[in-house]
Short mmCIF file of C-alpha atoms in Angstrom, two decimals:
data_model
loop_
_atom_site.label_atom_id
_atom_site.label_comp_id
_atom_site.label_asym_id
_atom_site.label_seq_id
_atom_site.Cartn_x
_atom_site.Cartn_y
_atom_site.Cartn_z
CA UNK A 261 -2.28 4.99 3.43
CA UNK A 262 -5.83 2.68 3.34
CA UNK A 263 -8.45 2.48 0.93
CA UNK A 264 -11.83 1.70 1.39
CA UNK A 265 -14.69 1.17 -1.15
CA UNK A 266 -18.35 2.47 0.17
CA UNK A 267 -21.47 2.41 -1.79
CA UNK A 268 -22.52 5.91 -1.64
CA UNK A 269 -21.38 9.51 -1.58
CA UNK A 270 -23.15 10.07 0.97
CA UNK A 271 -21.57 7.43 3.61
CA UNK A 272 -18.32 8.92 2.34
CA UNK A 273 -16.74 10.60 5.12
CA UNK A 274 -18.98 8.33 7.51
CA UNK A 275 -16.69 5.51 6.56
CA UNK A 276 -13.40 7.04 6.37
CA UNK A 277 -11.15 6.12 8.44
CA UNK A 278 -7.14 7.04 9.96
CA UNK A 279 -4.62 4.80 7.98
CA UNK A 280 -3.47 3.41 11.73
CA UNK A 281 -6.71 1.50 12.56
CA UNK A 282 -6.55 -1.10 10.32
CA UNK A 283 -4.62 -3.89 10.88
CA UNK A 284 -1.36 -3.98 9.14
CA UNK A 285 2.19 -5.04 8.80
CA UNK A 286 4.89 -3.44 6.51
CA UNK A 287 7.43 -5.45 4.36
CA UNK A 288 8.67 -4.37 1.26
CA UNK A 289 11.43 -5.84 -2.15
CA UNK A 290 13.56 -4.58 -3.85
CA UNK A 291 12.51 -5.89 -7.38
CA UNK A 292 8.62 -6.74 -6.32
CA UNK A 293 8.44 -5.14 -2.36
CA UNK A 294 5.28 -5.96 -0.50
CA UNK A 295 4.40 -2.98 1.72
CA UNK A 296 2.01 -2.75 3.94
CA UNK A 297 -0.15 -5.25 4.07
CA UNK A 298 -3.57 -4.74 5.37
CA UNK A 299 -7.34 -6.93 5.49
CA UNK A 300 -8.96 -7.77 3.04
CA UNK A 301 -11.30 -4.38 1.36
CA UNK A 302 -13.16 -6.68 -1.28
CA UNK A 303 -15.61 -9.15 -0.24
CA UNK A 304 -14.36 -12.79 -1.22
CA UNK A 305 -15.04 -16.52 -1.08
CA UNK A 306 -11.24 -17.57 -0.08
CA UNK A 307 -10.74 -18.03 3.84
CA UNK A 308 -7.64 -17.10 5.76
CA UNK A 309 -5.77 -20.31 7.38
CA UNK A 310 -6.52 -19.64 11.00
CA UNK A 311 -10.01 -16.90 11.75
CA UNK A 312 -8.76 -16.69 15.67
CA UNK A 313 -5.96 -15.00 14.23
CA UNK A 314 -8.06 -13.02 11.33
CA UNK A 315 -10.54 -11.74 14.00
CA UNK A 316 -7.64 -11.20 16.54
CA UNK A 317 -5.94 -8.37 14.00
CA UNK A 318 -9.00 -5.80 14.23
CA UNK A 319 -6.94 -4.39 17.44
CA UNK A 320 -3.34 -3.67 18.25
CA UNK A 321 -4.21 -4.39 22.39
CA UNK A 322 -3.55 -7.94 21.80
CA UNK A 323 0.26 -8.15 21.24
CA UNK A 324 0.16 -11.88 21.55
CA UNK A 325 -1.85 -12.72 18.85
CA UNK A 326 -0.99 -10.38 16.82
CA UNK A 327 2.39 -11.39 16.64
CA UNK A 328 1.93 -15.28 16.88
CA UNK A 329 2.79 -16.09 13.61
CA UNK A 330 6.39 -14.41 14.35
CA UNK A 331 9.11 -16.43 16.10
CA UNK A 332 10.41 -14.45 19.45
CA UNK A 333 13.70 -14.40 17.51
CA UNK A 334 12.69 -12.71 14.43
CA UNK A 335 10.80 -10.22 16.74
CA UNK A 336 14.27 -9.03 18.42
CA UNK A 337 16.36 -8.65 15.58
CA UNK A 338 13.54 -6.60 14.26
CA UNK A 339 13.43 -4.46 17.17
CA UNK A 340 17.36 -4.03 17.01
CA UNK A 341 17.17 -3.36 12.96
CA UNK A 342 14.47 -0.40 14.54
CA UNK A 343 16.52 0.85 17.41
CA UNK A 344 19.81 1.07 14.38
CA UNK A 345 18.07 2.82 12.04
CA UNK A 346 16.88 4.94 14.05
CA UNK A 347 20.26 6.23 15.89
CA UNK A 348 21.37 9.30 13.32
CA UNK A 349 25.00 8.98 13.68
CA UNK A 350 24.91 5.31 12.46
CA UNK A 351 22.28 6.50 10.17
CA UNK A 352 24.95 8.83 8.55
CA UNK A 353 28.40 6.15 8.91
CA UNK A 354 26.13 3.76 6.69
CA UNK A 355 25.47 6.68 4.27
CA UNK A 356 29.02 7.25 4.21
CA UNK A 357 30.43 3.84 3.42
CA UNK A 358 27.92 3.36 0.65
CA UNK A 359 29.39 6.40 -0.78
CA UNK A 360 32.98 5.85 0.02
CA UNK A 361 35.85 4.32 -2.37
CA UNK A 362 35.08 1.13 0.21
CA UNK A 363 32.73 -0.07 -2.13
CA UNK A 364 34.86 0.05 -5.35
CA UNK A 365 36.87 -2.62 -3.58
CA UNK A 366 35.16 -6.09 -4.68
CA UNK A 367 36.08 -7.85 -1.32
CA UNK A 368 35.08 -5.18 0.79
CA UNK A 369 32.06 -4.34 -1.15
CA UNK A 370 30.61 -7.91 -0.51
CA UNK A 371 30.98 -8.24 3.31
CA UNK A 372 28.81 -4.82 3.44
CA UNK A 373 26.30 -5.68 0.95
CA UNK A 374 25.92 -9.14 2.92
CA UNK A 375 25.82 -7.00 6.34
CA UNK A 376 23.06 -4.99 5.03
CA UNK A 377 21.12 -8.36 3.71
CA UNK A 378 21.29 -9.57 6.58
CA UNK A 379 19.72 -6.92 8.39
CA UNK A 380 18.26 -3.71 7.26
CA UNK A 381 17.37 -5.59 3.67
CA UNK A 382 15.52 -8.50 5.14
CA UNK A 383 13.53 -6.43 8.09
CA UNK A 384 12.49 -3.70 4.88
CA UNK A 385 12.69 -5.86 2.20
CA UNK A 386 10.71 -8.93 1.20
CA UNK A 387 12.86 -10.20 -1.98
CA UNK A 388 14.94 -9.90 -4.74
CA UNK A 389 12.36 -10.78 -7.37
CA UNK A 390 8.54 -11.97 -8.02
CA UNK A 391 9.33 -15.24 -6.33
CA UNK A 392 10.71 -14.13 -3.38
CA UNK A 393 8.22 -11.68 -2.59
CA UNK A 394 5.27 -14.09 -3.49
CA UNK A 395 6.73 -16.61 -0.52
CA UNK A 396 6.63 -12.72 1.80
CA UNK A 397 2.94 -12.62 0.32
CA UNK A 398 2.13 -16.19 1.36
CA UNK A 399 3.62 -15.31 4.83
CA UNK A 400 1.23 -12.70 5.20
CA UNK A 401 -1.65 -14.56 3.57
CA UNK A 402 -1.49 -17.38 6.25
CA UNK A 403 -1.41 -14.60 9.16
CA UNK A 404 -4.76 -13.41 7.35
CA UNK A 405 -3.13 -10.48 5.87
CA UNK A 406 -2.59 -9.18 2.27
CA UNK A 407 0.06 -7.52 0.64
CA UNK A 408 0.60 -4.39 -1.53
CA UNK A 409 3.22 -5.22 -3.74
CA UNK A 410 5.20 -2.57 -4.92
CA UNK A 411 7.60 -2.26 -7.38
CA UNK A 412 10.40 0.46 -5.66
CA UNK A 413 11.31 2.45 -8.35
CA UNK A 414 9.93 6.18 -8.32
CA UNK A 415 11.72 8.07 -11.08
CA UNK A 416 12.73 8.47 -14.56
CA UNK A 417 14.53 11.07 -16.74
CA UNK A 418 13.45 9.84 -20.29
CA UNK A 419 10.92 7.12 -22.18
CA UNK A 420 13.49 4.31 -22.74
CA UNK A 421 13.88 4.55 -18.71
CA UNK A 422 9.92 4.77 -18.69
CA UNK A 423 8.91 2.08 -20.56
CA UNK A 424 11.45 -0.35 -18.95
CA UNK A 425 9.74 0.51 -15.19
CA UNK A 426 6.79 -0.15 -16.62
CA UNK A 427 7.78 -3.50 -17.72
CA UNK A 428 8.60 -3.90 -14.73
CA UNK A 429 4.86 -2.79 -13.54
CA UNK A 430 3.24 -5.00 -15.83
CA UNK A 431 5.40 -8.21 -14.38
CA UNK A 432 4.54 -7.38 -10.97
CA UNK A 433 1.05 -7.55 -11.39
CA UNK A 434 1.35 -10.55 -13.85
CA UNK A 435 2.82 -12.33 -10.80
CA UNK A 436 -0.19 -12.10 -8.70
CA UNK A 437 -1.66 -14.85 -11.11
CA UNK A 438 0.22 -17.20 -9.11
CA UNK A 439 -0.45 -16.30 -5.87
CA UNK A 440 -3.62 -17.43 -3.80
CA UNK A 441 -6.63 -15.05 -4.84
CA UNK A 442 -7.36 -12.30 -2.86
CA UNK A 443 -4.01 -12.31 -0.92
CA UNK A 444 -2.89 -9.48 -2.57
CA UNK A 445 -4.32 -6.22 -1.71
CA UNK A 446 -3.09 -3.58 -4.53
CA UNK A 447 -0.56 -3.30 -6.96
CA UNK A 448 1.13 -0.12 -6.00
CA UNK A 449 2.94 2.39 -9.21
CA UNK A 450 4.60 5.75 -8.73
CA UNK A 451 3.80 7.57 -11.83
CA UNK A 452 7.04 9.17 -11.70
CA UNK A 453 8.51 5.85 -12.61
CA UNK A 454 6.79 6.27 -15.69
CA UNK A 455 7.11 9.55 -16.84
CA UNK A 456 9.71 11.92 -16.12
CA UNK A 457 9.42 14.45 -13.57
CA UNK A 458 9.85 17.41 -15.54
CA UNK A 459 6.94 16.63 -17.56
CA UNK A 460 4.84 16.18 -14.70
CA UNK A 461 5.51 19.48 -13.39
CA UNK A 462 4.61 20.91 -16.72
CA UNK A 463 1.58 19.16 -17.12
CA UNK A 464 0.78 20.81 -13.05
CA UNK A 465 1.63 24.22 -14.19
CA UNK A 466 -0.69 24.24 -16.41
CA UNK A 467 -3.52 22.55 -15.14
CA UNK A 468 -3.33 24.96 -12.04
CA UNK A 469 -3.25 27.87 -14.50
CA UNK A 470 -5.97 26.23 -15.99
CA UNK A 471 -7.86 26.14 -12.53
CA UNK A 472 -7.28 30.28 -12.06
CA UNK A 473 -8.19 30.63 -15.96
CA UNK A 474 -11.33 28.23 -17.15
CA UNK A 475 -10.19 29.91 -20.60
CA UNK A 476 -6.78 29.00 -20.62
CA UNK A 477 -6.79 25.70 -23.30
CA UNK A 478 -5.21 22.74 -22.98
CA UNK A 479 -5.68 21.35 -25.79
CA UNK A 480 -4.33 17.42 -24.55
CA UNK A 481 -6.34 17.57 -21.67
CA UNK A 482 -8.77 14.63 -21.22
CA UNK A 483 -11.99 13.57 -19.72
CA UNK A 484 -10.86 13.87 -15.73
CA UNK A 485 -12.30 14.68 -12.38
CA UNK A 486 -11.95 18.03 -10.45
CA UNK A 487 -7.93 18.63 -9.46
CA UNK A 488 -8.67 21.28 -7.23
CA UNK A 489 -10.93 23.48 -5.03
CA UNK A 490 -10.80 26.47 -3.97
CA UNK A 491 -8.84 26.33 -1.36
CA UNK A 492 -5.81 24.50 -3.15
CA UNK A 493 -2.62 26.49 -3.25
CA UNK A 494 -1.48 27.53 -6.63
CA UNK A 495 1.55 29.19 -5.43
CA UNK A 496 3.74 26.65 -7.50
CA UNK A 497 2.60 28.61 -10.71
CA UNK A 498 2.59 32.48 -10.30
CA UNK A 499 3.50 32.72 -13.78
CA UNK A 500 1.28 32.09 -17.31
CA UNK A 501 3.43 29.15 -18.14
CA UNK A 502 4.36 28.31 -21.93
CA UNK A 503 1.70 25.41 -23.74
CA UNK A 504 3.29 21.91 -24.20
CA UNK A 505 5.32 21.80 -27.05
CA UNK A 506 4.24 18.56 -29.65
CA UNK A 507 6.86 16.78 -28.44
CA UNK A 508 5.94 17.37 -24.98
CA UNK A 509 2.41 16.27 -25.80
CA UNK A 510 4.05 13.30 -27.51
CA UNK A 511 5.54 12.19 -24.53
CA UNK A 512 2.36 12.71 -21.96
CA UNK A 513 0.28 10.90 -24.11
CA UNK A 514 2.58 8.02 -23.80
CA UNK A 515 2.24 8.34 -20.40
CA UNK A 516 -1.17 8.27 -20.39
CA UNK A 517 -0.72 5.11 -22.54
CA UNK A 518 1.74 3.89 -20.05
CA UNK A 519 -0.71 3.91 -17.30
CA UNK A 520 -3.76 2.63 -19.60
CA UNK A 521 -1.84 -0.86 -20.16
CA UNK A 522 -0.62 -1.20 -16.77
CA UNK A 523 -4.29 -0.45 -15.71
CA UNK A 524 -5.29 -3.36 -18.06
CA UNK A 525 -2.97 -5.70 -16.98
CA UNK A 526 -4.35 -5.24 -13.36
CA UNK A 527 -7.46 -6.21 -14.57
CA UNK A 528 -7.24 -9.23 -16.40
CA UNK A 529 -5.13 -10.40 -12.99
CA UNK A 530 -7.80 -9.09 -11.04
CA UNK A 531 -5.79 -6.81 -8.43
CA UNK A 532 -6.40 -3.49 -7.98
CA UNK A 533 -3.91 -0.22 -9.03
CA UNK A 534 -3.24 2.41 -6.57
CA UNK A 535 -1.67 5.10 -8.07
CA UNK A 536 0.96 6.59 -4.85
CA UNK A 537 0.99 10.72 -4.39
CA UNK A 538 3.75 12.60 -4.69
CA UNK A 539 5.02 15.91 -3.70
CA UNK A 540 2.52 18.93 -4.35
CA UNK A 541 3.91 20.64 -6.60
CA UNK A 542 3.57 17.32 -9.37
CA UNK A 543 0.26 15.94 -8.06
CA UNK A 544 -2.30 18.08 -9.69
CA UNK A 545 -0.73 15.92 -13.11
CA UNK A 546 -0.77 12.68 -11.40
CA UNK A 547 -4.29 13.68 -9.67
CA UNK A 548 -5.20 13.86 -13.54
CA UNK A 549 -3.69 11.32 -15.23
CA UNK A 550 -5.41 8.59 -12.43
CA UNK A 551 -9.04 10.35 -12.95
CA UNK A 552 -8.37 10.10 -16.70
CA UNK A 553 -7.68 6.06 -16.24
CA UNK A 554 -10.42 5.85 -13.85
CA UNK A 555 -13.30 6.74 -15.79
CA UNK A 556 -12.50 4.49 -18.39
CA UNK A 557 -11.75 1.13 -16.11
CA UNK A 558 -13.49 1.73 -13.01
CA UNK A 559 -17.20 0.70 -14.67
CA UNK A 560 -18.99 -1.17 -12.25
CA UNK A 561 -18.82 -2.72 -8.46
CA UNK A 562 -15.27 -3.43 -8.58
CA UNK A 563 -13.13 -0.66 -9.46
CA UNK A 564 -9.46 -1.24 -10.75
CA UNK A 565 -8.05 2.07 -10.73
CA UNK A 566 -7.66 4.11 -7.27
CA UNK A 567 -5.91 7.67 -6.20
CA UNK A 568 -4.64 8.72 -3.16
CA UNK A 569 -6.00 11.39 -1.27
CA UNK A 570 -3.26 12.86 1.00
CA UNK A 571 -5.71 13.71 4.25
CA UNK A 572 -3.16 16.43 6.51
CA UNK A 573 -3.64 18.54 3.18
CA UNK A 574 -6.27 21.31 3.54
CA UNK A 575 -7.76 21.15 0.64
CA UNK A 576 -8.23 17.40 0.58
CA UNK A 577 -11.67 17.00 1.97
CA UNK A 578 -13.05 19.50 -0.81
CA UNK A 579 -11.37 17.95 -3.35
CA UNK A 580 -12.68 14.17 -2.38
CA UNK A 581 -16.37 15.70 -2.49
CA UNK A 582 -15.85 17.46 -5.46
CA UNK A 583 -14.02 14.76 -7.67
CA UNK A 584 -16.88 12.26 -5.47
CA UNK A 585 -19.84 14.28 -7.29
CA UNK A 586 -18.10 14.82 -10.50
CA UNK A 587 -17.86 10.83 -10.70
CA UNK A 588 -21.45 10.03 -9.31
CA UNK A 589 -22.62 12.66 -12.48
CA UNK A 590 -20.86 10.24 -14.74
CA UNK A 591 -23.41 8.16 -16.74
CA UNK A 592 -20.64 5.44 -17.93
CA UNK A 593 -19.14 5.25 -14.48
CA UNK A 594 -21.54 3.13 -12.17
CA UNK A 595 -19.46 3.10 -8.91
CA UNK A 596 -16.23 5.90 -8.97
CA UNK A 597 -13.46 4.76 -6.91
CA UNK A 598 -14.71 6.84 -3.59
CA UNK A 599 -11.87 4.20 -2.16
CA UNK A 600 -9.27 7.01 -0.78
CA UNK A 601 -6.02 6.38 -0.02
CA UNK A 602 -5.48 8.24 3.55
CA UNK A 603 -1.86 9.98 4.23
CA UNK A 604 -2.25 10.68 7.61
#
């Protein structure tokens, strides 16, 4: 996934561009991951440490210099963490200890955990917490990279579990205060972190029936971009599916709350929110809840709030001119976030 800002709808597709040509390298944390990092979208004053190596990472030819910042050592236990993971059968052992009675044993469970530290956790993962992944972040910054940092936790069941991911949201991007500017690239959420799945496919259900029947109310719905086109499937919902009940529209309205503050907080640190897609039949609710904090924060040359646009899906192009349009039509909006995250 990439994301570019352009300065007109109609350089839009002109400028979009495959996730795999832009130089990047992938690390992620447990607590505050960094995944991948990429250059610099936003024009800025700050310089990266070494421009030979800066101009080097526009192509992948150059092996050398795009690895010089790595030790030869650190290069071949990552390419043995690679070749593991990617042999099933060891795939499925690991599975199967995690899961076993092995790890109720407090001896046992230690010399695994500090196996898996040791090497599939420190090739994927760039720390335990906001420090650690800040020194990951200033790796990357003096290779003249950034970093997405990205806070790996994707779901929860209630708004107690909700409101403590956020938390955890809102210290991730508070963290970037203390990083260099401009070395990192996007704070990255999951919506489904902060609001529960089944909600979400509610809210989908009826937005789609919505979409098939302009006079089907929704009586919660907000200002918001198109969600679909017409050639989006709406096979998820082949059924007139039952309004929210108030305590359903309770609960999305905290999400929508949720997602305002966490958009605020990536303001006043100055980093950029990309909200991550999901699976199809959620996204029409997370399409709209990112449109909905869009319009109100992304009001001039430097938006805060982007979607992603999940490019193998057929529909996507129509949808990124129609939601494009819809946003250039805006009077309070002077620049929409035609920055698209590519899933290629």
């Amino acid at each position: 996934m990439a994301n570019r800002v352009i300065p007109a709808a109609s350089k839009l597709l002109k400028t979009i561009r495959p996730v795999n040509s832009a130089s990047s390298t992938t690390i992620s944390a447990i607590s505050q991951p960094i995944g991948h990092a990429e250059k610099a979208p936003h024009p800025t004053t700050t310089t990266t440490n070494a421009d030979s190596v800066t101009l080097s990472l526009s192509s992948f030819d150059d092996a050398d210099k795009l690895f010089a910042s790595v030790s030869t050592s650190r290069l071949l236990r990552a390419a043995l963490n690679l070749h593991m993971v990617a042999v099933e059968p060891m795939v499925d052992v690991g599975m199967w200890v995690m899961r076993s009675r092995l790890m109720q044993t407090p001896l046992i469970k230690d010399v695994i955990l500090g196996l898996i530290r040791s090497t599939i956790y420190d090739h994927f993962c760039a720390g335990e917490d906001a420090v650690a992944a800040g020194k990951s972040v200033m790796e990357l910054n003096e290779a003249g990279l950034r970093g997405m940092l990205v806070y790996s936790l994707e779901y929860a069941g209630d708004n107690e579990a909700c409101d403590r991911n956020l938390q955890g949201f809102l210290d991730t991007a508070e963290s970037t205060k203390s990083l260099p500017p401009s070395s990192v690239s996007f704070i990255i959420v999951k919506i489904t972190a902060i609001c529960p799945t089944n909600l979400l496919k509610r809210a989908s259900d009826l937005l789609r029936w919505q979409h098939q029947d302009p006079s089907f109310n929704l009586p919660w719905k907000r200002d918001t971009f198109p969600i679909f086109s017409q050639s989006s499937p709406l096979y998820h919902t082949l059924e007139k599916p039952e309004h929210l009940t108030p305590e359903e529209e309770r609960d999305l309205e905290l999400v929508h709350q949720r997602l305002l503050k966490l958009s605020q907080k990536c303001a006043e640190a100055n980093v950029p929110l990309s909200v991550d897609a999901e699976y199809t039949s959620i996204q029409p609710a997370i399409d709209y809840l990112t449109y909905s904090s869009a319009i109100i924060y992304n009001k001039d040359d430097h938006p805060i709030v982007y979607g992603t646009l999940q490019a193998y899906l057929k529909d996507a192009k129509e949808r990124l001119l129609l939601a494009t349009k819809a946003a250039d039509k805006m009077d309070n909006i002077t620049e929409f976030n035609k920055q698209t995250l590519l899933n290629i």
